[in-house]
Short mmCIF file of N, CA, C and O in Angstrom, two decimals:
data_model
loop_
_atom_site.label_atom_id
_atom_site.label_comp_id
_atom_site.label_asym_id
_atom_site.label_seq_id
_atom_site.Cartn_x
_atom_site.Cartn_y
_atom_site.Cartn_z
N GLN A 16 66.71 78.12 143.25
CA GLN A 16 67.17 78.72 144.50
C GLN A 16 68.52 79.38 144.28
O GLN A 16 69.41 78.80 143.70
N VAL A 17 68.64 80.60 144.77
CA VAL A 17 69.89 81.35 144.62
C VAL A 17 70.97 80.72 145.48
O VAL A 17 70.75 80.42 146.66
N GLN A 18 72.13 80.51 144.89
CA GLN A 18 73.29 80.06 145.65
C GLN A 18 74.37 81.12 145.57
O GLN A 18 74.71 81.59 144.48
N LEU A 19 74.91 81.47 146.70
CA LEU A 19 75.98 82.46 146.79
C LEU A 19 77.20 81.78 147.42
O LEU A 19 77.09 81.16 148.48
N VAL A 20 78.34 81.91 146.77
CA VAL A 20 79.55 81.26 147.25
C VAL A 20 80.66 82.29 147.36
O VAL A 20 81.11 82.84 146.35
N GLU A 21 81.11 82.52 148.59
CA GLU A 21 82.18 83.48 148.84
C GLU A 21 83.55 82.81 148.75
O GLU A 21 83.69 81.62 149.01
N SER A 22 84.54 83.62 148.41
CA SER A 22 85.93 83.15 148.40
C SER A 22 86.85 84.34 148.58
O SER A 22 86.40 85.49 148.51
N GLY A 23 88.12 84.07 148.82
CA GLY A 23 89.11 85.13 148.90
C GLY A 23 89.55 85.52 150.30
O GLY A 23 90.43 86.37 150.45
N GLY A 24 88.94 84.91 151.31
CA GLY A 24 89.36 85.22 152.66
C GLY A 24 90.74 84.69 152.96
O GLY A 24 91.33 83.94 152.18
N GLY A 25 91.26 85.07 154.10
CA GLY A 25 92.58 84.60 154.50
C GLY A 25 93.10 85.38 155.69
O GLY A 25 92.35 86.11 156.34
N SER A 26 94.38 85.20 155.96
CA SER A 26 95.04 85.88 157.08
C SER A 26 96.02 86.90 156.54
O SER A 26 96.84 86.58 155.67
N VAL A 27 95.95 88.12 157.06
CA VAL A 27 96.85 89.19 156.64
C VAL A 27 97.29 89.98 157.85
O VAL A 27 96.65 89.94 158.91
N GLN A 28 98.38 90.70 157.67
CA GLN A 28 98.85 91.58 158.72
C GLN A 28 98.12 92.92 158.63
O GLN A 28 97.61 93.29 157.56
N PRO A 29 98.08 93.66 159.72
CA PRO A 29 97.48 95.00 159.67
C PRO A 29 98.11 95.83 158.56
O PRO A 29 99.34 95.82 158.37
N GLY A 30 97.25 96.55 157.85
CA GLY A 30 97.70 97.35 156.71
C GLY A 30 97.63 96.60 155.39
O GLY A 30 97.80 97.21 154.33
N GLY A 31 97.38 95.30 155.45
CA GLY A 31 97.32 94.50 154.24
C GLY A 31 95.99 94.62 153.52
O GLY A 31 95.07 95.33 153.96
N SER A 32 95.88 93.90 152.40
CA SER A 32 94.68 93.94 151.56
C SER A 32 94.21 92.54 151.21
O SER A 32 95.02 91.61 151.16
N LEU A 33 92.92 92.43 150.99
CA LEU A 33 92.31 91.20 150.48
C LEU A 33 91.19 91.59 149.53
O LEU A 33 90.59 92.67 149.67
N ARG A 34 90.90 90.71 148.60
CA ARG A 34 89.77 90.90 147.71
C ARG A 34 88.84 89.69 147.84
O ARG A 34 89.25 88.57 147.50
N LEU A 35 87.65 89.93 148.31
CA LEU A 35 86.66 88.88 148.42
C LEU A 35 85.81 88.82 147.16
O LEU A 35 85.55 89.85 146.53
N SER A 36 85.37 87.62 146.83
CA SER A 36 84.48 87.41 145.70
C SER A 36 83.25 86.64 146.16
O SER A 36 83.33 85.84 147.09
N CYS A 37 82.15 86.87 145.49
CA CYS A 37 80.92 86.14 145.77
C CYS A 37 80.26 85.80 144.44
O CYS A 37 79.81 86.70 143.73
N ALA A 38 80.26 84.52 144.11
CA ALA A 38 79.66 84.06 142.85
C ALA A 38 78.21 83.67 143.10
O ALA A 38 77.92 82.89 144.00
N ALA A 39 77.33 84.22 142.28
CA ALA A 39 75.89 83.95 142.40
C ALA A 39 75.43 83.07 141.26
O ALA A 39 75.76 83.31 140.10
N SER A 40 74.66 82.04 141.60
CA SER A 40 74.13 81.15 140.56
C SER A 40 73.10 81.88 139.71
O SER A 40 72.98 81.64 138.51
N GLU A 41 72.37 82.77 140.33
CA GLU A 41 71.37 83.60 139.68
C GLU A 41 70.96 84.66 140.69
O GLU A 41 71.39 84.64 141.84
N LEU A 42 70.15 85.60 140.25
CA LEU A 42 69.64 86.62 141.16
C LEU A 42 68.13 86.48 141.24
O LEU A 42 67.45 86.28 140.24
N MET A 43 67.61 86.58 142.44
CA MET A 43 66.19 86.39 142.66
C MET A 43 65.37 87.59 142.22
O MET A 43 64.26 87.45 141.72
N TYR A 44 65.94 88.77 142.40
CA TYR A 44 65.19 89.99 142.19
C TYR A 44 65.58 90.67 140.88
O TYR A 44 66.76 90.73 140.53
N SER A 45 64.61 91.20 140.18
CA SER A 45 64.91 91.94 138.96
C SER A 45 65.60 93.26 139.30
O SER A 45 66.49 93.71 138.58
N THR A 46 65.18 93.89 140.38
CA THR A 46 65.91 95.04 140.94
C THR A 46 66.45 94.57 142.28
O THR A 46 65.68 94.28 143.19
N TYR A 47 67.75 94.49 142.37
CA TYR A 47 68.36 93.77 143.48
C TYR A 47 69.32 94.64 144.27
O TYR A 47 69.78 95.69 143.82
N CYS A 48 69.63 94.13 145.43
CA CYS A 48 70.69 94.69 146.26
C CYS A 48 71.62 93.54 146.63
O CYS A 48 71.16 92.47 147.07
N LEU A 49 72.89 93.74 146.44
CA LEU A 49 73.91 92.77 146.86
C LEU A 49 74.76 93.42 147.94
O LEU A 49 75.12 94.59 147.82
N ALA A 50 75.07 92.66 148.96
CA ALA A 50 75.76 93.26 150.10
C ALA A 50 76.76 92.30 150.73
O ALA A 50 76.69 91.09 150.54
N TRP A 51 77.67 92.89 151.46
CA TRP A 51 78.61 92.17 152.31
C TRP A 51 78.29 92.48 153.77
O TRP A 51 78.10 93.64 154.13
N PHE A 52 78.26 91.42 154.56
CA PHE A 52 78.12 91.52 156.00
C PHE A 52 79.32 90.84 156.63
O PHE A 52 80.00 90.05 156.00
N ARG A 53 79.55 91.11 157.89
CA ARG A 53 80.59 90.39 158.62
C ARG A 53 80.13 90.16 160.05
O ARG A 53 79.30 90.88 160.58
N GLN A 54 80.72 89.12 160.63
CA GLN A 54 80.40 88.79 162.01
C GLN A 54 81.67 88.33 162.72
O GLN A 54 82.31 87.36 162.30
N ALA A 55 82.01 89.07 163.77
CA ALA A 55 83.16 88.70 164.59
C ALA A 55 82.67 87.80 165.72
O ALA A 55 81.50 87.85 166.11
N PRO A 56 83.56 86.97 166.29
CA PRO A 56 83.16 86.09 167.39
C PRO A 56 82.55 86.88 168.53
O PRO A 56 83.11 87.88 168.98
N GLY A 57 81.38 86.45 168.98
CA GLY A 57 80.71 87.09 170.10
C GLY A 57 80.01 88.39 169.78
O GLY A 57 79.48 89.05 170.67
N LYS A 58 79.99 88.74 168.50
CA LYS A 58 79.33 89.99 168.10
C LYS A 58 78.21 89.72 167.11
O LYS A 58 78.17 88.67 166.47
N GLU A 59 77.33 90.68 166.97
CA GLU A 59 76.25 90.56 166.01
C GLU A 59 76.76 90.79 164.59
O GLU A 59 77.76 91.46 164.37
N ARG A 60 76.03 90.21 163.65
CA ARG A 60 76.36 90.45 162.24
C ARG A 60 76.13 91.92 161.92
O ARG A 60 75.12 92.51 162.32
N GLU A 61 77.07 92.49 161.17
CA GLU A 61 76.94 93.91 160.80
C GLU A 61 77.12 94.09 159.30
O GLU A 61 77.88 93.35 158.65
N GLY A 62 76.41 95.05 158.77
CA GLY A 62 76.55 95.35 157.35
C GLY A 62 77.84 96.09 157.07
O GLY A 62 78.25 96.95 157.85
N VAL A 63 78.47 95.74 155.96
CA VAL A 63 79.74 96.34 155.57
C VAL A 63 79.55 97.26 154.37
O VAL A 63 79.97 98.42 154.41
N ALA A 64 78.92 96.75 153.33
CA ALA A 64 78.74 97.54 152.12
C ALA A 64 77.65 96.91 151.27
O ALA A 64 77.39 95.71 151.37
N LEU A 65 77.01 97.73 150.44
CA LEU A 65 76.01 97.21 149.52
C LEU A 65 76.12 97.94 148.18
O LEU A 65 76.63 99.06 148.10
N VAL A 66 75.60 97.27 147.16
CA VAL A 66 75.46 97.87 145.84
C VAL A 66 74.10 97.46 145.30
O VAL A 66 73.70 96.30 145.45
N ILE A 67 73.37 98.39 144.73
CA ILE A 67 72.09 98.05 144.14
C ILE A 67 72.22 98.07 142.62
O ILE A 67 73.26 98.47 142.08
N ASP A 68 71.16 97.64 141.93
CA ASP A 68 71.29 97.36 140.50
C ASP A 68 71.63 98.59 139.68
O ASP A 68 72.21 98.46 138.60
N ASP A 69 71.33 99.79 140.18
CA ASP A 69 71.67 100.99 139.41
C ASP A 69 73.09 101.46 139.68
O ASP A 69 73.52 102.49 139.16
N GLY A 70 73.82 100.70 140.50
CA GLY A 70 75.21 101.05 140.79
C GLY A 70 75.43 101.84 142.07
O GLY A 70 76.57 102.06 142.48
N THR A 71 74.36 102.27 142.69
CA THR A 71 74.48 103.00 143.94
C THR A 71 75.11 102.12 145.02
O THR A 71 74.77 100.95 145.13
N THR A 72 76.03 102.69 145.78
CA THR A 72 76.70 101.96 146.84
C THR A 72 76.48 102.65 148.19
O THR A 72 76.17 103.84 148.25
N ASP A 73 76.67 101.89 149.23
CA ASP A 73 76.62 102.43 150.58
C ASP A 73 77.59 101.63 151.44
O ASP A 73 77.72 100.41 151.26
N TYR A 74 78.27 102.31 152.36
CA TYR A 74 79.28 101.67 153.19
C TYR A 74 79.05 101.97 154.66
O TYR A 74 78.56 103.05 155.03
N ALA A 75 79.45 101.04 155.48
CA ALA A 75 79.49 101.30 156.92
C ALA A 75 80.58 102.35 157.19
O ALA A 75 81.61 102.37 156.50
N ASP A 76 80.35 103.18 158.17
CA ASP A 76 81.31 104.24 158.48
C ASP A 76 82.69 103.67 158.77
O ASP A 76 83.71 104.29 158.44
N SER A 77 82.73 102.49 159.37
CA SER A 77 84.01 101.90 159.79
C SER A 77 84.89 101.46 158.61
O SER A 77 86.08 101.23 158.81
N VAL A 78 84.31 101.36 157.42
CA VAL A 78 85.10 100.89 156.27
C VAL A 78 85.20 101.91 155.15
O VAL A 78 85.90 101.67 154.16
N LYS A 79 84.51 103.03 155.29
CA LYS A 79 84.57 104.06 154.25
C LYS A 79 86.00 104.51 154.00
O LYS A 79 86.76 104.75 154.93
N GLY A 80 86.35 104.59 152.72
CA GLY A 80 87.70 105.01 152.36
C GLY A 80 88.70 103.86 152.32
O GLY A 80 89.83 104.05 151.85
N ARG A 81 88.30 102.69 152.81
CA ARG A 81 89.21 101.53 152.81
C ARG A 81 88.68 100.37 151.96
O ARG A 81 89.45 99.65 151.35
N PHE A 82 87.38 100.18 151.95
CA PHE A 82 86.76 99.07 151.23
C PHE A 82 86.04 99.60 149.99
O PHE A 82 85.48 100.71 150.01
N ILE A 83 86.03 98.78 148.96
CA ILE A 83 85.30 99.12 147.74
C ILE A 83 84.47 97.92 147.31
O ILE A 83 85.02 96.82 147.12
N ILE A 84 83.17 98.13 147.14
CA ILE A 84 82.29 97.07 146.67
C ILE A 84 82.06 97.27 145.17
O ILE A 84 81.93 98.41 144.70
N SER A 85 82.04 96.17 144.44
CA SER A 85 81.80 96.25 143.00
C SER A 85 81.17 94.94 142.53
O SER A 85 81.14 93.96 143.28
N ARG A 86 80.69 94.96 141.31
CA ARG A 86 80.08 93.75 140.78
C ARG A 86 80.38 93.63 139.30
O ARG A 86 80.60 94.63 138.61
N ASP A 87 80.40 92.40 138.85
CA ASP A 87 80.57 92.11 137.43
C ASP A 87 79.28 91.42 137.00
O ASP A 87 79.07 90.24 137.30
N ASN A 88 78.43 92.16 136.31
CA ASN A 88 77.12 91.60 135.94
C ASN A 88 77.25 90.41 134.99
O ASN A 88 76.48 89.46 135.07
N ALA A 89 78.22 90.47 134.11
CA ALA A 89 78.39 89.38 133.15
C ALA A 89 78.75 88.07 133.84
O ALA A 89 78.38 86.99 133.38
N LYS A 90 79.47 88.18 134.95
CA LYS A 90 79.90 86.98 135.67
C LYS A 90 79.02 86.69 136.88
O LYS A 90 79.26 85.72 137.59
N ASN A 91 78.01 87.54 137.12
CA ASN A 91 77.17 87.38 138.31
C ASN A 91 78.03 87.27 139.57
O ASN A 91 77.82 86.41 140.43
N THR A 92 79.01 88.14 139.67
CA THR A 92 79.96 88.08 140.78
C THR A 92 80.05 89.42 141.48
O THR A 92 80.11 90.47 140.83
N LEU A 93 80.07 89.35 142.78
CA LEU A 93 80.21 90.52 143.66
C LEU A 93 81.60 90.50 144.26
O LEU A 93 82.13 89.42 144.58
N TYR A 94 82.19 91.68 144.43
CA TYR A 94 83.54 91.77 144.98
C TYR A 94 83.56 92.73 146.17
O TYR A 94 82.73 93.63 146.28
N LEU A 95 84.55 92.54 147.02
CA LEU A 95 84.84 93.49 148.07
C LEU A 95 86.34 93.63 148.17
O LEU A 95 87.04 92.71 148.62
N GLN A 96 86.86 94.76 147.71
CA GLN A 96 88.28 95.07 147.84
C GLN A 96 88.49 95.72 149.19
O GLN A 96 87.89 96.76 149.49
N MET A 97 89.32 95.09 150.00
CA MET A 97 89.55 95.57 151.36
C MET A 97 91.00 95.98 151.50
O MET A 97 91.91 95.16 151.35
N ASN A 98 91.21 97.26 151.78
CA ASN A 98 92.54 97.81 151.92
C ASN A 98 92.77 98.30 153.34
O ASN A 98 91.83 98.57 154.08
N ASN A 99 94.04 98.43 153.70
CA ASN A 99 94.41 98.91 155.04
C ASN A 99 93.62 98.17 156.12
O ASN A 99 93.02 98.78 157.02
N LEU A 100 93.64 96.86 156.03
CA LEU A 100 92.89 96.05 156.99
C LEU A 100 93.45 96.20 158.40
O LEU A 100 94.67 96.34 158.59
N GLN A 101 92.54 96.19 159.35
CA GLN A 101 92.88 96.34 160.75
C GLN A 101 92.35 95.14 161.55
O GLN A 101 91.43 94.45 161.10
N PRO A 102 92.90 94.90 162.73
CA PRO A 102 92.44 93.74 163.51
C PRO A 102 90.93 93.71 163.75
O PRO A 102 90.34 92.62 163.78
N ASN A 103 90.30 94.86 163.89
CA ASN A 103 88.85 94.84 164.11
C ASN A 103 88.06 94.57 162.84
O ASN A 103 86.82 94.57 162.87
N ASP A 104 88.73 94.33 161.73
CA ASP A 104 88.06 93.86 160.52
C ASP A 104 87.94 92.34 160.51
O ASP A 104 87.32 91.77 159.61
N THR A 105 88.55 91.69 161.47
CA THR A 105 88.51 90.24 161.55
C THR A 105 87.08 89.73 161.73
O THR A 105 86.32 90.29 162.50
N GLY A 106 86.76 88.68 160.99
CA GLY A 106 85.44 88.08 161.12
C GLY A 106 85.11 87.21 159.93
O GLY A 106 85.90 87.09 158.99
N MET A 107 83.93 86.61 159.99
CA MET A 107 83.40 85.86 158.86
C MET A 107 82.64 86.83 157.98
O MET A 107 81.79 87.58 158.47
N TYR A 108 82.97 86.82 156.71
CA TYR A 108 82.33 87.73 155.76
C TYR A 108 81.34 86.97 154.89
O TYR A 108 81.68 85.92 154.32
N TYR A 109 80.14 87.50 154.81
CA TYR A 109 79.05 86.88 154.07
C TYR A 109 78.55 87.82 152.97
O TYR A 109 78.48 89.03 153.18
N CYS A 110 78.17 87.25 151.84
CA CYS A 110 77.46 88.04 150.86
C CYS A 110 75.99 87.66 150.90
O CYS A 110 75.62 86.56 151.34
N ALA A 111 75.16 88.58 150.47
CA ALA A 111 73.72 88.39 150.56
C ALA A 111 73.03 89.13 149.43
O ALA A 111 73.54 90.14 148.92
N GLU A 112 71.85 88.62 149.05
CA GLU A 112 71.03 89.28 148.05
C GLU A 112 69.68 89.63 148.63
O GLU A 112 69.08 88.82 149.38
N GLY A 113 69.22 90.82 148.30
CA GLY A 113 67.91 91.25 148.72
C GLY A 113 67.29 92.15 147.67
O GLY A 113 67.88 92.36 146.59
N PRO A 114 66.12 92.70 147.94
CA PRO A 114 65.46 93.58 146.96
C PRO A 114 66.19 94.91 146.81
O PRO A 114 66.85 95.39 147.73
N GLY A 115 66.04 95.51 145.66
CA GLY A 115 66.73 96.75 145.35
C GLY A 115 66.27 97.96 146.16
O GLY A 115 66.88 99.02 146.06
N SER A 116 65.25 97.80 146.97
CA SER A 116 64.78 98.89 147.82
C SER A 116 65.68 99.11 149.04
O SER A 116 65.51 100.08 149.77
N ILE A 117 66.62 98.22 149.27
CA ILE A 117 67.54 98.36 150.40
C ILE A 117 68.67 99.28 149.97
O ILE A 117 69.40 99.01 149.02
N THR A 118 68.83 100.40 150.70
CA THR A 118 69.85 101.38 150.31
C THR A 118 70.75 101.81 151.45
O THR A 118 71.70 102.57 151.23
N ASP A 119 70.45 101.39 152.68
CA ASP A 119 71.20 101.83 153.85
C ASP A 119 71.74 100.61 154.58
O ASP A 119 71.00 99.89 155.25
N ILE A 120 73.04 100.39 154.45
CA ILE A 120 73.64 99.18 155.03
C ILE A 120 73.74 99.26 156.55
O ILE A 120 73.91 98.24 157.23
N GLN A 121 73.61 100.45 157.10
CA GLN A 121 73.73 100.62 158.55
C GLN A 121 72.38 100.70 159.26
O GLN A 121 72.33 100.88 160.47
N ARG A 122 71.32 100.55 158.50
CA ARG A 122 69.99 100.62 159.10
C ARG A 122 69.80 99.46 160.07
O ARG A 122 70.08 98.31 159.71
N PRO A 123 69.32 99.68 161.28
CA PRO A 123 69.09 98.58 162.23
C PRO A 123 68.17 97.52 161.63
O PRO A 123 67.13 97.83 161.05
N GLY A 124 68.57 96.28 161.76
CA GLY A 124 67.75 95.17 161.27
C GLY A 124 67.82 94.94 159.78
O GLY A 124 67.07 94.12 159.25
N VAL A 125 68.75 95.62 159.09
CA VAL A 125 68.79 95.51 157.63
C VAL A 125 69.05 94.07 157.18
O VAL A 125 68.56 93.65 156.13
N SER A 126 69.78 93.31 157.94
CA SER A 126 70.11 91.95 157.51
C SER A 126 68.86 91.09 157.33
O SER A 126 68.86 90.17 156.49
N ARG A 127 67.80 91.39 158.05
CA ARG A 127 66.57 90.59 157.96
C ARG A 127 65.88 90.77 156.61
O ARG A 127 65.02 89.97 156.24
N ARG A 128 66.25 91.79 155.88
CA ARG A 128 65.61 92.03 154.58
C ARG A 128 66.27 91.26 153.44
O ARG A 128 65.77 91.26 152.32
N PHE A 129 67.40 90.62 153.73
CA PHE A 129 68.10 89.86 152.70
C PHE A 129 67.63 88.40 152.75
O PHE A 129 67.57 87.79 153.82
N SER A 130 67.32 87.85 151.59
CA SER A 130 66.71 86.53 151.54
C SER A 130 67.68 85.41 151.18
O SER A 130 67.39 84.25 151.45
N SER A 131 68.80 85.74 150.58
CA SER A 131 69.76 84.70 150.20
C SER A 131 71.12 85.04 150.79
O SER A 131 71.55 86.20 150.72
N TRP A 132 71.78 84.02 151.31
CA TRP A 132 73.05 84.21 151.98
C TRP A 132 74.05 83.13 151.57
O TRP A 132 73.68 81.99 151.33
N GLY A 133 75.32 83.54 151.51
CA GLY A 133 76.37 82.56 151.33
C GLY A 133 76.78 82.00 152.68
O GLY A 133 76.27 82.40 153.72
N ARG A 134 77.75 81.07 152.65
CA ARG A 134 78.21 80.43 153.87
C ARG A 134 79.36 81.18 154.53
O ARG A 134 79.73 80.87 155.67
N GLY A 135 79.93 82.12 153.83
CA GLY A 135 80.95 82.95 154.44
C GLY A 135 82.37 82.57 154.10
O GLY A 135 82.66 81.44 153.71
N THR A 136 83.25 83.54 154.26
CA THR A 136 84.69 83.32 154.10
C THR A 136 85.38 84.08 155.23
O THR A 136 85.02 85.21 155.55
N GLN A 137 86.36 83.44 155.87
CA GLN A 137 86.98 83.99 157.06
C GLN A 137 88.09 84.97 156.69
O GLN A 137 88.95 84.69 155.84
N VAL A 138 88.07 86.11 157.37
CA VAL A 138 89.14 87.11 157.25
C VAL A 138 89.75 87.31 158.64
O VAL A 138 89.03 87.58 159.59
N THR A 139 91.06 87.15 158.72
CA THR A 139 91.76 87.33 159.98
C THR A 139 92.88 88.33 159.78
O THR A 139 93.72 88.16 158.89
N VAL A 140 92.87 89.37 160.61
CA VAL A 140 93.90 90.40 160.53
C VAL A 140 94.64 90.43 161.86
O VAL A 140 94.07 90.76 162.90
N SER A 141 95.89 90.07 161.82
CA SER A 141 96.68 90.07 163.05
C SER A 141 98.15 90.15 162.69
O SER A 141 98.57 89.79 161.59
N SER A 142 98.93 90.61 163.68
CA SER A 142 100.37 90.71 163.48
C SER A 142 101.08 89.51 164.09
O SER A 142 102.28 89.39 163.99
#
């Protein structure tokens, strides 16, 4: 069973940066998609960014130009570099694995296509 463990969350002021990590015990799919989602209190979970096995990435419009998703295949680790953080970036951040056919992080219902999830790491942005 795939285990995903997120780390790197914390509290920062607006304009600050954080780097999230997600360590995977293994990957279920030979052609895979790894993604970051977030959920703010009282809101639905939303996709933030994804990377598929060929290196293709996709970002939510709200984070384009500020967040960078990357992976280290040798370490089976996914990263999310978050720059210029704003209060509306606050939430629980989750990593997830799904099949490599997922290419649009903003597609309605995309989260249902991911089969493995971490427990999340909290990001709080406030002054």
